[in-house]
Amino acid sequence: MEIEELRSFLTVVQEESISKAAVLLHLTQPTLSTRIRRLEEKLGFPLLERSWDGVVLTHEGHYFLPYAIKLLQDMQNAQKVITSYKDYGFEQWLKETNDDKLYITIGINPWLAPVFSDAIIKILSHEFPHQKYQLITRTTNSLKCLLRYGRIDVAIYYENEEEITPHEEYLLEDEMILLCSQEIYSFLQGDLTRLRYLSKPFLLFDNPGLANNRDTYRQLLKTLQIEQLQLVDDLSVMLSYITSNIGFTVLPNAATLELQNIYSTSIKCVPIGEMIQPLRLKIAYEESIISVNVVERMTEQLTSRLINTF
């Protein structure tokens, strides 16, 4: 997928016309049409429907549009920061964090960060007091890619169906938790199979959650016989929906631990139990002396510290 293909797609959508977009892009119409068609072939689905009245987005195009915009925005934002990083005064920080001998970078799945961040900081401070480190949060698939490219040294994530990294070890299992309003909780009467009779939607986390956990979501929707769905892409919005009794969802236990204290009176957290297979937590790493030593200590310490949490 090329940047110019995305820009061409966005321009066509904005102008609602291939001819008008071609003028703005200083391209011929056949050239622009070829770009769009090539992008559709790479994606594997149609983006636009063409007619004498112009072009309109397909259903797939509607879904893809926000991600195309975000992709270009992310690249432009990165370009602005990189080309002016001296203005922000972190030139030295960039040099240090890119030095494998000075810094170790640990990536954590966002769902796990609330539980693992404090534990990791305490372990590193006690076991490796002179080691400089950086914690970042990314989705599981992004963490695996960053490991393969050597951008991070250690990653902690949920196991999924994507390619397994070379050096990966099992940590813990994290059970799934139903989050619902008091009204829904009362309706269930302790029987989760009654979820199928609800006239309220299951709140499904959109990409990247959906893309990173396809097998888990498929099992969940099938087991609970979910028919109504509503996509959400923000945890705060999801919680507002739940407290307003608009819908319900299922999240990993690690993602709900802080919420259980904050929303203890308005959101009920119910363990799913054996209905849904627990998610397996993995720790993966680059095979360097620093990484191996850190992982050995972290694996032992994290397991003992968090075993009761999960």
Tab-separated table of N, CA and C in Angstrom, residues 199-297:
chain	number	residue	atom	x	y	z
A	199	SER	N	-32.145	-7.464	24.647
A	199	SER	CA	-32.421	-6.624	23.480
A	199	SER	C	-31.436	-5.475	23.411
A	200	LYS	N	-30.265	-5.682	23.989
A	200	LYS	CA	-29.225	-4.660	23.995
A	200	LYS	C	-27.978	-5.196	23.294
A	201	PRO	N	-27.183	-4.311	22.668
A	201	PRO	CA	-26.043	-4.781	21.879
A	201	PRO	C	-24.826	-5.140	22.727
A	202	PHE	N	-24.058	-6.042	22.170
A	202	PHE	CA	-22.738	-6.342	22.719
A	202	PHE	C	-21.795	-5.263	22.211
A	203	LEU	N	-21.066	-4.621	23.108
A	203	LEU	CA	-20.144	-3.543	22.743
A	203	LEU	C	-18.810	-4.159	22.326
A	204	LEU	N	-18.538	-4.099	21.049
A	204	LEU	CA	-17.380	-4.765	20.464
A	204	LEU	C	-16.285	-3.750	20.188
A	205	PHE	N	-15.118	-3.983	20.761
A	205	PHE	CA	-14.008	-3.075	20.531
A	205	PHE	C	-13.544	-3.170	19.090
A	206	ASP	N	-13.528	-2.031	18.446
A	206	ASP	CA	-13.125	-1.950	17.046
A	206	ASP	C	-11.612	-2.125	16.931
A	207	ASN	N	-11.137	-2.073	15.703
A	207	ASN	CA	-9.719	-2.162	15.408
A	207	ASN	C	-8.940	-1.167	16.281
A	208	PRO	N	-7.791	-1.559	16.925
A	208	PRO	CA	-7.070	-2.795	16.672
A	208	PRO	C	-7.490	-3.986	17.531
A	209	GLY	N	-8.395	-3.737	18.496
A	209	GLY	CA	-8.809	-4.851	19.340
A	209	GLY	C	-9.382	-6.002	18.554
A	210	LEU	N	-10.236	-5.695	17.588
A	210	LEU	CA	-10.874	-6.732	16.788
A	210	LEU	C	-9.865	-7.464	15.928
A	211	ALA	N	-8.922	-6.723	15.339
A	211	ALA	CA	-7.921	-7.334	14.465
A	211	ALA	C	-6.917	-8.180	15.239
A	212	ASN	N	-6.670	-7.818	16.495
A	212	ASN	CA	-5.665	-8.518	17.288
A	212	ASN	C	-6.209	-9.752	17.996
A	213	ASN	N	-7.522	-9.863	18.089
A	213	ASN	CA	-8.110	-10.962	18.870
A	213	ASN	C	-9.287	-11.603	18.145
A	214	ARG	N	-9.093	-11.904	16.866
A	214	ARG	CA	-10.193	-12.417	16.044
A	214	ARG	C	-10.736	-13.744	16.569
A	215	ASP	N	-9.857	-14.667	16.910
A	215	ASP	CA	-10.314	-15.979	17.384
A	215	ASP	C	-11.087	-15.858	18.696
A	216	THR	N	-10.602	-15.003	19.594
A	216	THR	CA	-11.275	-14.813	20.881
A	216	THR	C	-12.667	-14.253	20.683
A	217	TYR	N	-12.784	-13.242	19.827
A	217	TYR	CA	-14.092	-12.636	19.577
A	217	TYR	C	-15.039	-13.611	18.894
A	218	ARG	N	-14.514	-14.401	17.959
A	218	ARG	CA	-15.376	-15.382	17.285
A	218	ARG	C	-15.938	-16.377	18.292
A	219	GLN	N	-15.072	-16.882	19.175
A	219	GLN	CA	-15.517	-17.830	20.193
A	219	GLN	C	-16.534	-17.185	21.124
A	220	LEU	N	-16.260	-15.949	21.515
A	220	LEU	CA	-17.127	-15.245	22.454
A	220	LEU	C	-18.519	-15.023	21.867
A	221	LEU	N	-18.576	-14.508	20.640
A	221	LEU	CA	-19.866	-14.212	20.018
A	221	LEU	C	-20.666	-15.490	19.768
A	222	LYS	N	-19.965	-16.557	19.403
A	222	LYS	CA	-20.643	-17.826	19.152
A	222	LYS	C	-21.161	-18.441	20.445
A	223	THR	N	-20.339	-18.448	21.473
A	223	THR	CA	-20.714	-19.075	22.748
A	223	THR	C	-21.878	-18.351	23.411
A	224	LEU	N	-21.824	-17.023	23.395
A	224	LEU	CA	-22.871	-16.231	24.043
A	224	LEU	C	-24.063	-15.975	23.123
A	225	GLN	N	-23.961	-16.462	21.878
A	225	GLN	CA	-25.027	-16.310	20.878
A	225	GLN	C	-25.431	-14.837	20.722
A	226	ILE	N	-24.416	-14.015	20.524
A	226	ILE	CA	-24.626	-12.579	20.366
A	226	ILE	C	-25.085	-12.274	18.945
A	227	GLU	N	-26.143	-11.520	18.810
A	227	GLU	CA	-26.644	-11.128	17.488
A	227	GLU	C	-26.557	-9.619	17.257
A	228	GLN	N	-26.737	-8.838	18.310
A	228	GLN	CA	-26.669	-7.380	18.174
A	228	GLN	C	-25.287	-6.882	18.575
A	229	LEU	N	-24.685	-6.066	17.713
A	229	LEU	CA	-23.355	-5.536	17.971
A	229	LEU	C	-23.352	-4.021	17.838
A	230	GLN	N	-22.492	-3.389	18.596
A	230	GLN	CA	-22.211	-1.975	18.420
A	230	GLN	C	-20.708	-1.771	18.590
A	231	LEU	N	-20.064	-1.213	17.567
A	231	LEU	CA	-18.629	-0.998	17.622
A	231	LEU	C	-18.304	0.227	18.458
A	232	VAL	N	-17.269	0.107	19.280
A	232	VAL	CA	-16.740	1.237	20.043
A	232	VAL	C	-15.219	1.200	19.923
A	233	ASP	N	-14.588	2.367	20.014
A	233	ASP	CA	-13.134	2.402	19.891
A	233	ASP	C	-12.461	3.126	21.044
A	234	ASP	N	-13.204	3.314	22.137
A	234	ASP	CA	-12.651	4.022	23.282
A	234	ASP	C	-13.231	3.437	24.560
A	235	LEU	N	-12.366	3.189	25.542
A	235	LEU	CA	-12.814	2.565	26.781
A	235	LEU	C	-13.773	3.460	27.558
A	236	SER	N	-13.504	4.752	27.603
A	236	SER	CA	-14.375	5.665	28.340
A	236	SER	C	-15.777	5.696	27.747
A	237	VAL	N	-15.837	5.703	26.412
A	237	VAL	CA	-17.142	5.678	25.746
A	237	VAL	C	-17.869	4.372	26.055
A	238	MET	N	-17.126	3.268	26.030
A	238	MET	CA	-17.723	1.971	26.343
A	238	MET	C	-18.304	1.961	27.751
A	239	LEU	N	-17.567	2.494	28.701
A	239	LEU	CA	-18.038	2.513	30.089
A	239	LEU	C	-19.279	3.388	30.241
A	240	SER	N	-19.320	4.483	29.489
A	240	SER	CA	-20.513	5.344	29.531
A	240	SER	C	-21.734	4.605	28.995
A	241	TYR	N	-21.538	3.840	27.925
A	241	TYR	CA	-22.631	3.031	27.382
A	241	TYR	C	-23.132	2.026	28.424
A	242	ILE	N	-22.180	1.399	29.120
A	242	ILE	CA	-22.563	0.370	30.102
A	242	ILE	C	-23.293	0.991	31.287
A	243	THR	N	-22.754	2.079	31.827
A	243	THR	CA	-23.413	2.711	32.978
A	243	THR	C	-24.777	3.281	32.604
A	244	SER	N	-24.969	3.600	31.325
A	244	SER	CA	-26.264	4.107	30.859
A	244	SER	C	-27.209	2.982	30.454
A	245	ASN	N	-26.767	1.735	30.671
A	245	ASN	CA	-27.578	0.554	30.356
A	245	ASN	C	-27.904	0.447	28.861
A	246	ILE	N	-26.970	0.899	28.031
A	246	ILE	CA	-27.162	0.819	26.581
A	246	ILE	C	-26.678	-0.516	26.036
A	247	GLY	N	-25.636	-1.060	26.644
A	247	GLY	CA	-25.096	-2.323	26.169
A	247	GLY	C	-24.213	-2.970	27.219
A	248	PHE	N	-23.541	-4.050	26.833
A	248	PHE	CA	-22.660	-4.788	27.733
A	248	PHE	C	-21.459	-5.268	26.943
A	249	THR	N	-20.434	-5.743	27.635
A	249	THR	CA	-19.251	-6.228	26.942
A	249	THR	C	-18.538	-7.275	27.776
A	250	VAL	N	-17.471	-7.826	27.203
A	250	VAL	CA	-16.607	-8.778	27.906
A	250	VAL	C	-15.168	-8.329	27.679
A	251	LEU	N	-14.410	-8.204	28.764
A	251	LEU	CA	-13.015	-7.773	28.694
A	251	LEU	C	-12.135	-8.714	29.513
A	252	PRO	N	-10.821	-8.712	29.251
A	252	PRO	CA	-9.915	-9.480	30.104
A	252	PRO	C	-9.915	-8.918	31.522
A	253	ASN	N	-9.693	-9.776	32.479
A	253	ASN	CA	-9.707	-9.379	33.883
A	253	ASN	C	-8.747	-8.228	34.168
A	254	ALA	N	-7.544	-8.271	33.557
A	254	ALA	CA	-6.541	-7.234	33.806
A	254	ALA	C	-7.057	-5.853	33.445
A	255	ALA	N	-7.912	-5.782	32.435
A	255	ALA	CA	-8.437	-4.495	31.979
A	255	ALA	C	-9.530	-3.966	32.902
A	256	THR	N	-10.049	-4.816	33.782
A	256	THR	CA	-11.191	-4.416	34.616
A	256	THR	C	-10.823	-4.143	36.070
A	257	LEU	N	-9.601	-4.485	36.471
A	257	LEU	CA	-9.248	-4.407	37.892
A	257	LEU	C	-9.401	-2.998	38.458
A	258	GLU	N	-8.890	-1.996	37.732
A	258	GLU	CA	-9.039	-0.622	38.211
A	258	GLU	C	-10.491	-0.163	38.091
A	259	LEU	N	-11.171	-0.636	37.056
A	259	LEU	CA	-12.556	-0.222	36.836
A	259	LEU	C	-13.465	-0.714	37.949
A	260	GLN	N	-13.150	-1.878	38.490
A	260	GLN	CA	-13.999	-2.451	39.531
A	260	GLN	C	-14.036	-1.564	40.766
A	261	ASN	N	-12.949	-0.823	41.017
A	261	ASN	CA	-12.925	0.091	42.155
A	261	ASN	C	-13.640	1.401	41.834
A	262	ILE	N	-13.407	1.891	40.609
A	262	ILE	CA	-13.970	3.189	40.230
A	262	ILE	C	-15.474	3.104	39.998
A	263	TYR	N	-15.914	2.009	39.348
A	263	TYR	CA	-17.326	1.893	38.966
A	263	TYR	C	-18.040	0.799	39.760
A	264	SER	N	-17.629	0.586	40.987
A	264	SER	CA	-18.154	-0.533	41.768
A	264	SER	C	-19.673	-0.468	41.968
A	265	THR	N	-20.235	0.734	41.965
A	265	THR	CA	-21.678	0.850	42.204
A	265	THR	C	-22.507	0.895	40.927
A	266	SER	N	-21.881	1.172	39.790
A	266	SER	CA	-22.649	1.331	38.550
A	266	SER	C	-22.388	0.264	37.505
A	267	ILE	N	-21.285	-0.467	37.643
A	267	ILE	CA	-20.966	-1.528	36.681
A	267	ILE	C	-20.705	-2.822	37.439
A	268	LYS	N	-21.367	-3.868	37.009
A	268	LYS	CA	-21.153	-5.191	37.601
A	268	LYS	C	-20.114	-5.945	36.778
A	269	CYS	N	-19.134	-6.523	37.454
A	269	CYS	CA	-18.088	-7.317	36.806
A	269	CYS	C	-18.281	-8.778	37.188
A	270	VAL	N	-18.599	-9.603	36.198
A	270	VAL	CA	-18.960	-10.996	36.457
A	270	VAL	C	-17.993	-11.925	35.715
A	271	PRO	N	-17.241	-12.772	36.423
A	271	PRO	CA	-16.352	-13.722	35.751
A	271	PRO	C	-17.137	-14.650	34.818
A	272	ILE	N	-16.620	-14.820	33.616
A	272	ILE	CA	-17.264	-15.690	32.625
A	272	ILE	C	-17.053	-17.168	32.955
A	273	GLY	N	-15.920	-17.452	33.626
A	273	GLY	CA	-15.633	-18.840	33.974
A	273	GLY	C	-15.228	-19.661	32.764
A	274	GLU	N	-15.681	-20.889	32.702
A	274	GLU	CA	-15.263	-21.811	31.647
A	274	GLU	C	-16.019	-21.609	30.335
A	275	MET	N	-16.986	-20.690	30.315
A	275	MET	CA	-17.724	-20.446	29.078
A	275	MET	C	-16.807	-19.941	27.966
A	276	ILE	N	-15.821	-19.121	28.336
A	276	ILE	CA	-14.865	-18.558	27.391
A	276	ILE	C	-13.462	-18.903	27.868
A	277	GLN	N	-12.663	-19.432	26.975
A	277	GLN	CA	-11.306	-19.817	27.324
A	277	GLN	C	-10.496	-18.603	27.774
A	278	PRO	N	-9.756	-18.707	28.892
A	278	PRO	CA	-8.929	-17.576	29.352
A	278	PRO	C	-7.874	-17.212	28.310
A	279	LEU	N	-7.446	-15.964	28.342
A	279	LEU	CA	-6.385	-15.510	27.452
A	279	LEU	C	-5.027	-15.829	28.082
A	280	ARG	N	-4.120	-16.298	27.269
A	280	ARG	CA	-2.776	-16.622	27.743
A	280	ARG	C	-1.866	-15.409	27.595
A	281	LEU	N	-1.163	-15.076	28.671
A	281	LEU	CA	-0.219	-13.971	28.642
A	281	LEU	C	1.168	-14.506	28.320
A	282	LYS	N	1.872	-13.818	27.434
A	282	LYS	CA	3.206	-14.231	27.028
A	282	LYS	C	4.195	-13.094	27.248
A	283	ILE	N	5.440	-13.464	27.468
A	283	ILE	CA	6.539	-12.503	27.489
A	283	ILE	C	7.515	-12.936	26.400
A	284	ALA	N	7.887	-12.029	25.551
A	284	ALA	CA	8.783	-12.317	24.432
A	284	ALA	C	9.937	-11.327	24.471
A	285	TYR	N	11.046	-11.698	23.827
A	285	TYR	CA	12.229	-10.851	23.950
A	285	TYR	C	13.211	-11.078	22.807
A	286	GLU	N	14.067	-10.083	22.635
A	286	GLU	CA	15.194	-10.192	21.728
A	286	GLU	C	16.310	-10.919	22.461
A	287	GLU	N	17.044	-11.761	21.757
A	287	GLU	CA	18.068	-12.567	22.421
A	287	GLU	C	19.369	-11.782	22.579
A	288	SER	N	19.382	-10.884	23.550
A	288	SER	CA	20.598	-10.164	23.909
A	288	SER	C	20.876	-10.439	25.375
A	289	ILE	N	22.103	-10.172	25.793
A	289	ILE	CA	22.474	-10.463	27.186
A	289	ILE	C	21.582	-9.696	28.159
A	290	ILE	N	21.356	-8.425	27.865
A	290	ILE	CA	20.519	-7.611	28.754
A	290	ILE	C	19.091	-8.136	28.773
A	291	SER	N	18.534	-8.386	27.592
A	291	SER	CA	17.144	-8.820	27.498
A	291	SER	C	16.918	-10.145	28.200
A	292	VAL	N	17.800	-11.104	27.977
A	292	VAL	CA	17.643	-12.432	28.579
A	292	VAL	C	17.688	-12.333	30.095
A	293	ASN	N	18.638	-11.571	30.622
A	293	ASN	CA	18.744	-11.417	32.078
A	293	ASN	C	17.502	-10.761	32.668
A	294	VAL	N	17.044	-9.716	32.000
A	294	VAL	CA	15.856	-9.010	32.478
A	294	VAL	C	14.635	-9.913	32.427
A	295	VAL	N	14.472	-10.640	31.328
A	295	VAL	CA	13.307	-11.503	31.167
A	295	VAL	C	13.298	-12.616	32.207
A	296	GLU	N	14.450	-13.189	32.475
A	296	GLU	CA	14.517	-14.254	33.477
A	296	GLU	C	14.026	-13.770	34.837
A	297	ARG	N	14.480	-12.602	35.246
A	297	ARG	CA	14.061	-12.075	36.529
A	297	ARG	C	12.608	-11.608	36.501
